Structures are given as structure tokens and as C-alpha cells.
PDB file of C-alpha atoms and ligand atoms in Angstrom:
ATOM      1  CA  UNK A  54     117.784 100.336  88.689  1.00 43.00           C
ATOM      2  CA  UNK A  55     118.221 103.983  89.408  1.00 46.00           C
ATOM      3  CA  UNK A  56     121.126 104.958  91.861  1.00 48.00           C
ATOM      4  CA  UNK A  57     119.990 104.605  95.590  1.00 55.00           C
ATOM      5  CA  UNK A  58     120.871 108.354  95.920  1.00 55.00           C
ATOM      6  CA  UNK A  59     117.774 109.152  93.775  1.00 84.00           C
ATOM      7  CA  UNK A  60     115.322 107.466  96.378  1.00 94.00           C
ATOM      8  CA  UNK A  61     112.855 109.922  97.933  1.00 97.00           C
ATOM      9  CA  UNK A  62     110.157 109.557 100.592  1.00 97.00           C
ATOM     10  CA  UNK A  63     107.222 107.785  99.053  1.00 97.00           C
ATOM     11  CA  UNK A  64     109.348 105.669  96.510  1.00 97.00           C
ATOM     12  CA  UNK A  65     108.553 102.099  96.584  1.00 97.00           C
ATOM     13  CA  UNK A  66     109.567  98.776  95.055  1.00 96.00           C
ATOM     14  CA  UNK A  67     107.563  95.935  93.772  1.00 96.00           C
ATOM     15  CA  UNK A  68     108.972  92.769  95.498  1.00 95.00           C
ATOM     16  CA  UNK A  69     108.610  89.089  94.342  1.00 92.00           C
ATOM     17  CA  UNK A  70     110.012  86.344  96.436  1.00 89.00           C
ATOM     18  CA  UNK A  71     108.650  83.129  95.170  1.00 76.00           C
ATOM     19  CA  UNK A  72     106.778  81.864  92.070  1.00 63.00           C
ATOM     20  CA  UNK A  73     104.019  80.572  94.331  1.00 66.00           C
ATOM     21  CA  UNK A  74     103.043  84.130  95.207  1.00 68.00           C
ATOM     22  CA  UNK A  75     102.566  85.148  91.625  1.00 74.00           C
ATOM     23  CA  UNK A  76     102.220  88.912  91.685  1.00 81.00           C
ATOM     24  CA  UNK A  77     104.707  91.298  92.913  1.00 89.00           C
ATOM     25  CA  UNK A  78     103.723  93.287  96.011  1.00 92.00           C
ATOM     26  CA  UNK A  79     104.392  96.963  96.733  1.00 95.00           C
ATOM     27  CA  UNK A  80     106.641  98.030  99.784  1.00 95.00           C
ATOM     28  CA  UNK A  81     107.742 101.601 100.540  1.00 96.00           C
ATOM     29  CA  UNK A  82     111.537 102.244 100.924  1.00 96.00           C
ATOM     30  CA  UNK A  83     112.075 102.629 104.665  1.00 96.00           C
ATOM     31  CA  UNK A  84     115.557 104.011 104.562  1.00 95.00           C
ATOM     32  CA  UNK A  85     118.808 103.587 102.739  1.00 93.00           C
ATOM     33  CA  UNK A  86     122.425 104.123 103.024  1.00 90.00           C
ATOM     34  CA  UNK A  87     125.153 103.478 100.470  1.00 84.00           C
ATOM     35  CA  UNK A  88     124.149 100.464  98.588  1.00 85.00           C
ATOM     36  CA  UNK A  89     121.927  99.033 101.338  1.00 91.00           C
ATOM     37  CA  UNK A  90     118.167  99.522 101.157  1.00 93.00           C
ATOM     38  CA  UNK A  91     115.742  98.692 103.948  1.00 94.00           C
ATOM     39  CA  UNK A  92     112.004  97.860 104.025  1.00 94.00           C
ATOM     40  CA  UNK A  93     109.769  97.787 107.180  1.00 92.00           C
ATOM     41  CA  UNK A  94     107.708  94.678 106.843  1.00 90.00           C
ATOM     42  CA  UNK A  95     104.618  93.869 109.067  1.00 88.00           C
ATOM     43  CA  UNK A  96     103.257  90.296 108.854  1.00 89.00           C
ATOM     44  CA  UNK A  97      99.891  90.970 107.419  1.00 85.00           C
ATOM     45  CA  UNK A  98      99.430  87.866 105.229  1.00 87.00           C
ATOM     46  CA  UNK A  99     101.208  84.922 103.716  1.00 87.00           C
ATOM     47  CA  UNK A 100     103.327  87.188 101.537  1.00 88.00           C
ATOM     48  CA  UNK A 101     104.609  89.575 104.106  1.00 89.00           C
ATOM     49  CA  UNK A 102     105.089  86.816 106.625  1.00 89.00           C
ATOM     50  CA  UNK A 103     107.272  85.040 104.036  1.00 89.00           C
ATOM     51  CA  UNK A 104     109.242  88.245 103.181  1.00 90.00           C
ATOM     52  CA  UNK A 105     109.669  89.002 106.853  1.00 89.00           C
ATOM     53  CA  UNK A 106     111.158  85.397 107.437  1.00 90.00           C
ATOM     54  CA  UNK A 107     113.221  85.390 104.312  1.00 89.00           C
ATOM     55  CA  UNK A 108     116.460  83.664 105.425  1.00 89.00           C
ATOM     56  CA  UNK A 109     119.808  85.089 104.799  1.00 88.00           C
ATOM     57  CA  UNK A 110     121.296  83.964 101.525  1.00 88.00           C
ATOM     58  CA  UNK A 111     117.835  83.658  99.881  1.00 88.00           C
ATOM     59  CA  UNK A 112     117.145  86.247  97.142  1.00 89.00           C
ATOM     60  CA  UNK A 113     114.130  88.478  96.344  1.00 90.00           C
ATOM     61  CA  UNK A 114     113.379  90.104  93.021  1.00 92.00           C
ATOM     62  CA  UNK A 115     112.978  93.895  93.400  1.00 94.00           C
ATOM     63  CA  UNK A 116     111.714  96.434  90.708  1.00 94.00           C
ATOM     64  CA  UNK A 117     112.092 100.073  91.544  1.00 94.00           C
ATOM     65  CA  UNK A 118     112.348 102.689  92.833  1.00 95.00           C
ATOM     66  CA  UNK A 119     108.874 103.332  91.491  1.00 96.00           C
ATOM     67  CA  UNK A 120     106.335 106.226  91.861  1.00 97.00           C
ATOM     68  CA  UNK A 121     106.833 109.953  92.354  1.00 96.00           C
ATOM     69  CA  UNK A 122     108.709 110.655  95.644  1.00 95.00           C
ATOM     70  CA  UNK A 123     108.308 113.699  97.725  1.00 97.00           C
ATOM     71  CA  UNK A 124     110.950 116.139  96.880  1.00 95.00           C
ATOM     72  CA  UNK A 125     110.657 119.415  98.859  1.00 96.00           C
ATOM     73  CA  UNK A 126     113.219 122.184  98.651  1.00 94.00           C
ATOM     74  CA  UNK A 127     116.314 121.763 100.661  1.00 91.00           C
ATOM     75  CA  UNK A 128     115.987 123.652 103.982  1.00 92.00           C
ATOM     76  CA  UNK A 129     112.174 123.495 103.826  1.00 97.00           C
ATOM     77  CA  UNK A 130     110.839 122.618 107.302  1.00 98.00           C
ATOM     78  CA  UNK A 131     108.770 119.590 107.254  1.00 98.00           C
ATOM     79  CA  UNK A 132     106.557 117.758 109.801  1.00 98.00           C
ATOM     80  CA  UNK A 133     106.352 114.071 108.721  1.00 98.00           C
ATOM     81  CA  UNK A 134     103.328 112.293 110.184  1.00 98.00           C
ATOM     82  CA  UNK A 135     102.814 108.480 110.157  1.00 96.00           C
ATOM     83  CA  UNK A 136     100.495 105.951 111.646  1.00 95.00           C
ATOM     84  CA  UNK A 137     101.059 102.320 112.415  1.00 91.00           C
ATOM     85  CA  UNK A 138     103.182 100.601 109.684  1.00 90.00           C
ATOM     86  CA  UNK A 139     102.370 103.627 107.517  1.00 89.00           C
ATOM     87  CA  UNK A 140     105.374 105.175 109.339  1.00 92.00           C
ATOM     88  CA  UNK A 141     107.540 103.046 107.010  1.00 94.00           C
ATOM     89  CA  UNK A 142     108.528 105.907 104.527  1.00 95.00           C
ATOM     90  CA  UNK A 143     109.505 108.479 107.214  1.00 96.00           C
ATOM     91  CA  UNK A 144     112.940 107.431 107.880  1.00 96.00           C
ATOM     92  CA  UNK A 145     113.899 108.123 104.113  1.00 97.00           C
ATOM     93  CA  UNK A 146     113.792 111.905 105.150  1.00 97.00           C
ATOM     94  CA  UNK A 147     116.685 111.140 107.412  1.00 96.00           C
ATOM     95  CA  UNK A 148     118.457 109.129 104.532  1.00 95.00           C
ATOM     96  CA  UNK A 149     117.957 112.017 102.221  1.00 94.00           C
ATOM     97  CA  UNK A 150     119.094 114.759 104.834  1.00 95.00           C
ATOM     98  CA  UNK A 151     115.813 116.584 104.670  1.00 96.00           C
ATOM     99  CA  UNK A 152     114.924 119.057 107.514  1.00 97.00           C
ATOM    100  CA  UNK A 153     112.098 117.105 109.113  1.00 98.00           C
ATOM    101  CA  UNK A 154     110.602 116.319 112.523  1.00 98.00           C
ATOM    102  CA  UNK A 155     108.266 113.444 113.155  1.00 97.00           C
ATOM    103  CA  UNK A 156     104.927 112.649 114.579  1.00 97.00           C
ATOM    104  CA  UNK A 157     104.074 108.938 114.752  1.00 96.00           C
ATOM    105  CA  UNK A 158     101.178 107.172 116.236  1.00 95.00           C
ATOM    106  CA  UNK A 159     100.146 103.522 117.142  1.00 94.00           C
ATOM    107  CA  UNK A 160      97.412 101.755 118.983  1.00 92.00           C
ATOM    108  CA  UNK A 161      99.571 100.855 121.984  1.00 91.00           C
ATOM    109  CA  UNK A 162     103.362 100.324 122.948  1.00 90.00           C
ATOM    110  CA  UNK A 163     103.082  96.705 121.576  1.00 85.00           C
ATOM    111  CA  UNK A 164     102.217  98.027 118.091  1.00 84.00           C
ATOM    112  CA  UNK A 165     104.788 100.968 117.779  1.00 86.00           C
ATOM    113  CA  UNK A 166     106.665  99.803 114.626  1.00 80.00           C
ATOM    114  CA  UNK A 167     110.513 100.009 114.550  1.00 84.00           C
ATOM    115  CA  UNK A 168     110.443 103.397 112.864  1.00 88.00           C
ATOM    116  CA  UNK A 169     114.078 104.238 113.157  1.00 93.00           C
ATOM    117  CA  UNK A 170     113.588 107.959 113.722  1.00 95.00           C
ATOM    118  CA  UNK A 171     115.764 110.253 115.801  1.00 95.00           C
ATOM    119  CA  UNK A 172     114.226 110.442 119.289  1.00 94.00           C
ATOM    120  CA  UNK A 173     115.106 114.140 119.683  1.00 96.00           C
ATOM    121  CA  UNK A 174     113.012 115.015 116.631  1.00 97.00           C
ATOM    122  CA  UNK A 175     110.123 112.514 117.124  1.00 96.00           C
ATOM    123  CA  UNK A 176     107.007 112.506 119.137  1.00 96.00           C
ATOM    124  CA  UNK A 177     105.493 109.092 119.636  1.00 95.00           C
ATOM    125  CA  UNK A 178     101.763 108.913 120.636  1.00 96.00           C
ATOM    126  CA  UNK A 179      99.668 105.848 121.390  1.00 96.00           C
ATOM    127  CA  UNK A 180      95.939 105.612 121.520  1.00 95.00           C
ATOM    128  CA  UNK A 181      95.985 104.214 125.222  1.00 95.00           C
ATOM    129  CA  UNK A 182      99.026 106.216 126.328  1.00 93.00           C
ATOM    130  CA  UNK A 183     101.145 103.178 127.031  1.00 94.00           C
ATOM    131  CA  UNK A 184     104.099 104.813 125.100  1.00 91.00           C
ATOM    132  CA  UNK A 185     104.773 108.452 124.591  1.00 93.00           C
ATOM    133  CA  UNK A 186     101.879 110.905 124.512  1.00 92.00           C
ATOM    134  CA  UNK A 187      98.284 109.710 124.646  1.00 94.00           C
ATOM    135  CA  UNK A 188      95.648 109.943 121.828  1.00 95.00           C
ATOM    136  CA  UNK A 189      95.679 109.834 117.990  1.00 96.00           C
ATOM    137  CA  UNK A 190      98.274 111.677 115.816  1.00 96.00           C
ATOM    138  CA  UNK A 191      95.400 113.951 114.642  1.00 97.00           C
ATOM    139  CA  UNK A 192      94.681 114.904 118.273  1.00 96.00           C
ATOM    140  CA  UNK A 193      98.393 115.918 118.759  1.00 96.00           C
ATOM    141  CA  UNK A 194      99.004 117.287 115.382  1.00 98.00           C
ATOM    142  CA  UNK A 195      98.002 120.928 115.864  1.00 97.00           C
ATOM    143  CA  UNK A 196      99.912 121.492 119.117  1.00 96.00           C
ATOM    144  CA  UNK A 197     103.095 119.739 117.846  1.00 97.00           C
ATOM    145  CA  UNK A 198     103.314 121.392 114.435  1.00 98.00           C
ATOM    146  CA  UNK A 199     105.383 124.500 114.070  1.00 98.00           C
ATOM    147  CA  UNK A 200     103.813 127.083 111.950  1.00 97.00           C
ATOM    148  CA  UNK A 201     106.545 127.129 109.308  1.00 98.00           C
ATOM    149  CA  UNK A 202     106.386 123.483 108.693  1.00 98.00           C
ATOM    150  CA  UNK A 203     104.763 121.899 105.627  1.00 98.00           C
ATOM    151  CA  UNK A 204     103.226 118.424 106.187  1.00 98.00           C
ATOM    152  CA  UNK A 205     103.873 114.899 104.688  1.00 98.00           C
ATOM    153  CA  UNK A 206     101.625 112.270 105.919  1.00 98.00           C
ATOM    154  CA  UNK A 207     101.315 108.408 105.399  1.00 97.00           C
ATOM    155  CA  UNK A 208      99.295 105.872 107.221  1.00 95.00           C
ATOM    156  CA  UNK A 209      95.705 104.497 107.413  1.00 95.00           C
ATOM    157  CA  UNK A 210      93.055 106.108 105.320  1.00 95.00           C
ATOM    158  CA  UNK A 211      90.993 107.275 108.228  1.00 96.00           C
ATOM    159  CA  UNK A 212      93.964 109.077 109.761  1.00 97.00           C
ATOM    160  CA  UNK A 213      94.921 110.669 106.354  1.00 97.00           C
ATOM    161  CA  UNK A 214      91.248 111.727 105.891  1.00 97.00           C
ATOM    162  CA  UNK A 215      91.040 113.432 109.187  1.00 97.00           C
ATOM    163  CA  UNK A 216      94.505 115.116 108.780  1.00 98.00           C
ATOM    164  CA  UNK A 217      93.545 116.255 105.340  1.00 98.00           C
ATOM    165  CA  UNK A 218      90.545 118.068 106.872  1.00 97.00           C
ATOM    166  CA  UNK A 219      92.703 119.820 109.456  1.00 98.00           C
ATOM    167  CA  UNK A 220      95.153 120.956 106.828  1.00 98.00           C
ATOM    168  CA  UNK A 221      92.361 122.194 104.586  1.00 98.00           C
ATOM    169  CA  UNK A 222      90.777 124.167 107.425  1.00 98.00           C
ATOM    170  CA  UNK A 223      94.117 125.645 108.503  1.00 98.00           C
ATOM    171  CA  UNK A 224      95.398 126.131 104.866  1.00 98.00           C
ATOM    172  CA  UNK A 225      98.462 124.100 105.514  1.00 98.00           C
ATOM    173  CA  UNK A 226     100.662 123.132 102.437  1.00 98.00           C
ATOM    174  CA  UNK A 227     100.506 119.250 102.873  1.00 98.00           C
ATOM    175  CA  UNK A 228     101.314 116.051 100.911  1.00 98.00           C
ATOM    176  CA  UNK A 229      99.863 112.611 101.415  1.00 98.00           C
ATOM    177  CA  UNK A 230     101.455 109.255 100.649  1.00 98.00           C
ATOM    178  CA  UNK A 231      98.517 106.883  99.697  1.00 97.00           C
ATOM    179  CA  UNK A 232      98.471 103.119  99.817  1.00 94.00           C
ATOM    180  CA  UNK A 233      96.605 101.105  97.220  1.00 94.00           C
ATOM    181  CA  UNK A 234      96.390  97.505  96.155  1.00 92.00           C
ATOM    182  CA  UNK A 235      98.885  97.156  93.205  1.00 94.00           C
ATOM    183  CA  UNK A 236      99.389  94.628  90.435  1.00 93.00           C
ATOM    184  CA  UNK A 237     101.797  96.082  87.934  1.00 94.00           C
ATOM    185  CA  UNK A 238     103.144  99.053  89.990  1.00 96.00           C
ATOM    186  CA  UNK A 239     103.986 100.944  86.751  1.00 95.00           C
ATOM    187  CA  UNK A 240     100.702 102.382  85.465  1.00 96.00           C
ATOM    188  CA  UNK A 241      99.747  99.674  83.134  1.00 96.00           C
ATOM    189  CA  UNK A 242      96.669  98.062  84.831  1.00 93.00           C
ATOM    190  CA  UNK A 243      94.670 100.736  86.431  1.00 88.00           C
ATOM    191  CA  UNK A 244      94.116  98.533  89.572  1.00 88.00           C
ATOM    192  CA  UNK A 245      95.393 101.010  92.067  1.00 95.00           C
ATOM    193  CA  UNK A 246      92.888 103.678  92.527  1.00 93.00           C
ATOM    194  CA  UNK A 247      92.247 105.201  96.065  1.00 95.00           C
ATOM    195  CA  UNK A 248      88.749 106.270  97.400  1.00 95.00           C
ATOM    196  CA  UNK A 249      90.738 109.165  98.990  1.00 97.00           C
ATOM    197  CA  UNK A 250      91.296 110.805  95.639  1.00 97.00           C
ATOM    198  CA  UNK A 251      88.879 113.204  93.770  1.00 96.00           C
ATOM    199  CA  UNK A 252      89.777 111.636  90.425  1.00 95.00           C
ATOM    200  CA  UNK A 253      90.502 108.142  89.333  1.00 94.00           C
ATOM    201  CA  UNK A 254      94.294 108.566  89.401  1.00 96.00           C
ATOM    202  CA  UNK A 255      96.650 105.704  89.428  1.00 97.00           C
ATOM    203  CA  UNK A 256      98.485 105.713  92.835  1.00 97.00           C
ATOM    204  CA  UNK A 257     101.347 103.730  91.509  1.00 97.00           C
ATOM    205  CA  UNK A 258     102.267 106.057  88.651  1.00 97.00           C
ATOM    206  CA  UNK A 259     100.820 109.321  89.499  1.00 97.00           C
ATOM    207  CA  UNK A 260     101.478 109.040  93.151  1.00 96.00           C
ATOM    208  CA  UNK A 261     101.851 107.648  95.686  1.00 98.00           C
ATOM    209  CA  UNK A 262     102.434 111.076  96.985  1.00 98.00           C
ATOM    210  CA  UNK A 263      99.618 113.613  96.307  1.00 98.00           C
ATOM    211  CA  UNK A 264      98.969 117.112  97.161  1.00 98.00           C
ATOM    212  CA  UNK A 265      96.071 118.036  99.478  1.00 98.00           C
ATOM    213  CA  UNK A 266      94.159 119.468  96.496  1.00 97.00           C
ATOM    214  CA  UNK A 267      94.069 116.001  94.956  1.00 98.00           C
ATOM    215  CA  UNK A 268      92.108 114.567  97.925  1.00 97.00           C
ATOM    216  CA  UNK A 269      88.380 114.476  98.568  1.00 93.00           C
TER     217      UNK A 269
HETATM  218 FE1  FES B 688      98.811  98.744  87.853  1.00 89.96          FE
HETATM  219 FE2  FES B 688      98.843 101.021  89.271  1.00 89.96          FE
HETATM  220  S1  FES B 688      99.101  98.944  89.913  1.00 89.96           S
HETATM  221  S2  FES B 688      98.402 100.848  87.207  1.00 89.96           S
END
């Protein structure tokens, strides 16, 4: 494995916990410090539920870091935007010491993930206004973003599509971290295409971070 200091926003690991689950599953790095690495796990199915409840002392088999992470110039101002569990990669900006602010969204206060971002640099919005500001991240994006900030976004496809439209219209330098179903995670199976991309690129090996120009 590469040194943890080489981990960037968007890097992910393929994780296997039990022979019963067969394939490995991709999880974005949430944050890291020293030799410790963290993942944000939402229980969406049998695998993520088992991973989230893995008892102390049990082992998981990790391959990574994989993919092309986001590596902006030091000092570049960044607005990192995330929706739901898609916020998972954002805390890596803090681990890396990048100059970022954050805009994160969730359906309601009960579904705001434990994103571990500095409150002074983070705007949380919920669709029903039960925590933070009210509305979607795309409703709040233009008034929260500072003009000099480039944009990094991760989250559900519908959010990324809408945000890409705004960034295209306003000519904002922007980068999108895509999710895809993955089998190998290393570019060998062609099973990880995304409908958000213009071309049939492999999200695992050519992404998961893509430029706005790569999106439909
Ligand atoms: Fe196999 Fe991407 S998951 S090529």
C-alpha cells in the first residue's frame, strides 16, 4: 500500500470482510491521520451493514488507495460540495491541509451524516430546514460560493447533474467525484461506467474525479 500521506480527496479502497460477500466493495476515504484511516459507512445493504458493525478485533481486507484523487495547487481556494453520504470524501481536504470551505446537504436533521468538517467553514442545509439552512445544496450554492473558489463535488447523480449545469453556465472550474458500481476497482472489468459521463470511461481507473468538461 502507498503511504497514507499520498491519499487525496476521491481516493477509495476496495474492501472485503468475509468470503460470503464475494466481491470487494468500494469505499471513499473519509479522512486520515498518521497511520489511521477512516471510512464513512451508511447501512444500505447487507455488506455495508456488516462492515458498519464489524467488531473490534475482526479484520477487513483493504486494497488501495485506488483511483485518481483530486490534487489542486496548494493555496487554491476550494468550495467542496457534498450531498448525503456523498459527503464522505470531503473531510480528506482537512486531512490534506487544503484551503477548503464546505457546503453539505441532507434531506433532514436525522439524515445529516457525521461529516467531520470544521463548523466555521461549513454550511449545512437540509431540504426541510430542520438543521442549518433550508433547501438543496444547489439552491444555496451560488450565494455561498466565493468567486475565487474552484469547486469539488460529490453526492447523488441528480445533485451532480444540476450542479454541473450551474458551473457550466457560470464558467466555474469544477471537478466531480462520481460513484459507480465496481467489481475490480482497477480498470480490468469495464463494469464501472457512469451515465453522467460523455464517454464510456472507467470511473475506477480514469476517475473517480472528473473535470466538468467530461460530464454530459
Ligand atoms: Fe472494473 Fe472499474 S470496476 S474496470
